[in-house]
Amino acid sequence: MRRIRILSIFLGFAAGFFGFVFYTRYWIWRDCIAASQSSCVTSDGSNVTDGGMVWGLIAFGFLAAALIAQFGRR
C-alpha cells in the first residue's frame, strides 16, 4: 500500500514536470506557431515548434498512470 502511494506521488510529479515543459515549449507560443505555420522564435532566442505537443502527451500519460496507481484495483 505504501509503495503504491509513493509510486503515484512520483508519477504525479513527473506529470507536473512534463506539463510545465509542455506549457513553456508549446502552449504559451501556440498562436505564434500557428501564424508562422512552422516554428516561432521566442524573446530569448529559443525556437519552438508544434512538436512541443509531444510533451503534453507524455504529461497526460504520466497523469493517467498516477491515477491508475492511486485509484486502480488493489
JSON list of C-alpha atoms in Angstrom, two decimals:
[
{"chain": "A", "resi": 1, "resn": "MET", "atom": "CA", "xyz": [0.00, 0.00, 0.00]},
{"chain": "A", "resi": 2, "resn": "ARG", "atom": "CA", "xyz": [2.81, 2.41, 0.86]},
{"chain": "A", "resi": 3, "resn": "ARG", "atom": "CA", "xyz": [4.67, 1.59, -2.35]},
{"chain": "A", "resi": 4, "resn": "ILE", "atom": "CA", "xyz": [1.57, 2.39, -4.40]},
{"chain": "A", "resi": 5, "resn": "ARG", "atom": "CA", "xyz": [1.28, 5.79, -2.74]},
{"chain": "A", "resi": 6, "resn": "ILE", "atom": "CA", "xyz": [4.97, 6.57, -3.35]},
{"chain": "A", "resi": 7, "resn": "LEU", "atom": "CA", "xyz": [4.63, 5.44, -6.97]},
{"chain": "A", "resi": 8, "resn": "SER", "atom": "CA", "xyz": [1.56, 7.62, -7.54]},
{"chain": "A", "resi": 9, "resn": "ILE", "atom": "CA", "xyz": [3.33, 10.64, -5.98]},
{"chain": "A", "resi": 10, "resn": "PHE", "atom": "CA", "xyz": [6.35, 10.08, -8.23]},
{"chain": "A", "resi": 11, "resn": "LEU", "atom": "CA", "xyz": [4.15, 9.72, -11.32]},
{"chain": "A", "resi": 12, "resn": "GLY", "atom": "CA", "xyz": [2.23, 12.84, -10.30]},
{"chain": "A", "resi": 13, "resn": "PHE", "atom": "CA", "xyz": [5.45, 14.83, -10.05]},
{"chain": "A", "resi": 14, "resn": "ALA", "atom": "CA", "xyz": [6.55, 13.51, -13.46]},
{"chain": "A", "resi": 15, "resn": "ALA", "atom": "CA", "xyz": [3.19, 14.56, -14.92]},
{"chain": "A", "resi": 16, "resn": "GLY", "atom": "CA", "xyz": [3.58, 18.02, -13.40]},
{"chain": "A", "resi": 17, "resn": "PHE", "atom": "CA", "xyz": [7.12, 18.40, -14.75]},
{"chain": "A", "resi": 18, "resn": "PHE", "atom": "CA", "xyz": [6.19, 17.37, -18.27]},
{"chain": "A", "resi": 19, "resn": "GLY", "atom": "CA", "xyz": [3.07, 19.52, -18.07]},
{"chain": "A", "resi": 20, "resn": "PHE", "atom": "CA", "xyz": [5.27, 22.50, -17.22]},
{"chain": "A", "resi": 21, "resn": "VAL", "atom": "CA", "xyz": [7.57, 21.70, -20.15]},
{"chain": "A", "resi": 22, "resn": "PHE", "atom": "CA", "xyz": [4.53, 21.45, -22.45]},
{"chain": "A", "resi": 23, "resn": "TYR", "atom": "CA", "xyz": [3.28, 24.81, -21.21]},
{"chain": "A", "resi": 24, "resn": "THR", "atom": "CA", "xyz": [6.61, 26.60, -21.70]},
{"chain": "A", "resi": 25, "resn": "ARG", "atom": "CA", "xyz": [7.57, 24.92, -25.00]},
{"chain": "A", "resi": 26, "resn": "TYR", "atom": "CA", "xyz": [4.21, 24.96, -26.76]},
{"chain": "A", "resi": 27, "resn": "TRP", "atom": "CA", "xyz": [1.09, 26.29, -25.04]},
{"chain": "A", "resi": 28, "resn": "ILE", "atom": "CA", "xyz": [2.14, 29.92, -24.49]},
{"chain": "A", "resi": 29, "resn": "TRP", "atom": "CA", "xyz": [3.52, 30.12, -28.05]},
{"chain": "A", "resi": 30, "resn": "ARG", "atom": "CA", "xyz": [0.70, 28.28, -29.87]},
{"chain": "A", "resi": 31, "resn": "ASP", "atom": "CA", "xyz": [-0.63, 31.44, -31.56]},
{"chain": "A", "resi": 32, "resn": "CYS", "atom": "CA", "xyz": [2.80, 32.38, -32.88]},
{"chain": "A", "resi": 33, "resn": "ILE", "atom": "CA", "xyz": [3.43, 28.83, -34.09]},
{"chain": "A", "resi": 34, "resn": "ALA", "atom": "CA", "xyz": [0.04, 28.73, -35.85]},
{"chain": "A", "resi": 35, "resn": "ALA", "atom": "CA", "xyz": [0.65, 32.11, -37.50]},
{"chain": "A", "resi": 36, "resn": "SER", "atom": "CA", "xyz": [4.05, 31.12, -38.87]},
{"chain": "A", "resi": 37, "resn": "GLN", "atom": "CA", "xyz": [2.85, 27.57, -39.71]},
{"chain": "A", "resi": 38, "resn": "SER", "atom": "CA", "xyz": [6.15, 26.02, -38.69]},
{"chain": "A", "resi": 39, "resn": "SER", "atom": "CA", "xyz": [8.09, 27.50, -35.79]},
{"chain": "A", "resi": 40, "resn": "CYS", "atom": "CA", "xyz": [8.42, 30.59, -33.67]},
{"chain": "A", "resi": 41, "resn": "VAL", "atom": "CA", "xyz": [11.48, 32.31, -32.22]},
{"chain": "A", "resi": 42, "resn": "THR", "atom": "CA", "xyz": [10.91, 33.38, -28.61]},
{"chain": "A", "resi": 43, "resn": "SER", "atom": "CA", "xyz": [12.21, 36.54, -26.99]},
{"chain": "A", "resi": 44, "resn": "ASP", "atom": "CA", "xyz": [15.17, 34.66, -25.50]},
{"chain": "A", "resi": 45, "resn": "GLY", "atom": "CA", "xyz": [16.15, 33.23, -28.90]},
{"chain": "A", "resi": 46, "resn": "SER", "atom": "CA", "xyz": [14.71, 29.74, -28.46]},
{"chain": "A", "resi": 47, "resn": "ASN", "atom": "CA", "xyz": [12.98, 28.15, -31.40]},
{"chain": "A", "resi": 48, "resn": "VAL", "atom": "CA", "xyz": [9.69, 26.45, -30.52]},
{"chain": "A", "resi": 49, "resn": "THR", "atom": "CA", "xyz": [7.69, 24.26, -32.90]},
{"chain": "A", "resi": 50, "resn": "ASP", "atom": "CA", "xyz": [4.42, 22.38, -32.86]},
{"chain": "A", "resi": 51, "resn": "GLY", "atom": "CA", "xyz": [6.48, 19.34, -31.87]},
{"chain": "A", "resi": 52, "resn": "GLY", "atom": "CA", "xyz": [6.15, 20.68, -28.32]},
{"chain": "A", "resi": 53, "resn": "MET", "atom": "CA", "xyz": [2.77, 18.95, -28.26]},
{"chain": "A", "resi": 54, "resn": "VAL", "atom": "CA", "xyz": [4.67, 15.74, -27.54]},
{"chain": "A", "resi": 55, "resn": "TRP", "atom": "CA", "xyz": [5.41, 16.96, -24.01]},
{"chain": "A", "resi": 56, "resn": "GLY", "atom": "CA", "xyz": [1.67, 17.26, -23.38]},
{"chain": "A", "resi": 57, "resn": "LEU", "atom": "CA", "xyz": [1.14, 13.66, -24.46]},
{"chain": "A", "resi": 58, "resn": "ILE", "atom": "CA", "xyz": [3.89, 12.48, -22.13]},
{"chain": "A", "resi": 59, "resn": "ALA", "atom": "CA", "xyz": [2.40, 14.51, -19.27]},
{"chain": "A", "resi": 60, "resn": "PHE", "atom": "CA", "xyz": [-1.03, 13.03, -19.94]},
{"chain": "A", "resi": 61, "resn": "GLY", "atom": "CA", "xyz": [0.44, 9.52, -19.92]},
{"chain": "A", "resi": 62, "resn": "PHE", "atom": "CA", "xyz": [2.11, 10.08, -16.56]},
{"chain": "A", "resi": 63, "resn": "LEU", "atom": "CA", "xyz": [-1.08, 11.60, -15.15]},
{"chain": "A", "resi": 64, "resn": "ALA", "atom": "CA", "xyz": [-3.11, 8.60, -16.30]},
{"chain": "A", "resi": 65, "resn": "ALA", "atom": "CA", "xyz": [-0.54, 6.24, -14.76]},
{"chain": "A", "resi": 66, "resn": "ALA", "atom": "CA", "xyz": [-0.64, 8.17, -11.47]},
{"chain": "A", "resi": 67, "resn": "LEU", "atom": "CA", "xyz": [-4.42, 7.99, -11.33]},
{"chain": "A", "resi": 68, "resn": "ILE", "atom": "CA", "xyz": [-4.41, 4.28, -12.12]},
{"chain": "A", "resi": 69, "resn": "ALA", "atom": "CA", "xyz": [-1.74, 3.66, -9.47]},
{"chain": "A", "resi": 70, "resn": "GLN", "atom": "CA", "xyz": [-3.70, 5.60, -6.87]},
{"chain": "A", "resi": 71, "resn": "PHE", "atom": "CA", "xyz": [-7.29, 4.60, -7.63]},
{"chain": "A", "resi": 72, "resn": "GLY", "atom": "CA", "xyz": [-6.95, 1.42, -9.68]},
{"chain": "A", "resi": 73, "resn": "ARG", "atom": "CA", "xyz": [-7.79, -2.03, -8.47]},
{"chain": "A", "resi": 74, "resn": "ARG", "atom": "CA", "xyz": [-5.82, -3.16, -5.45]}
]
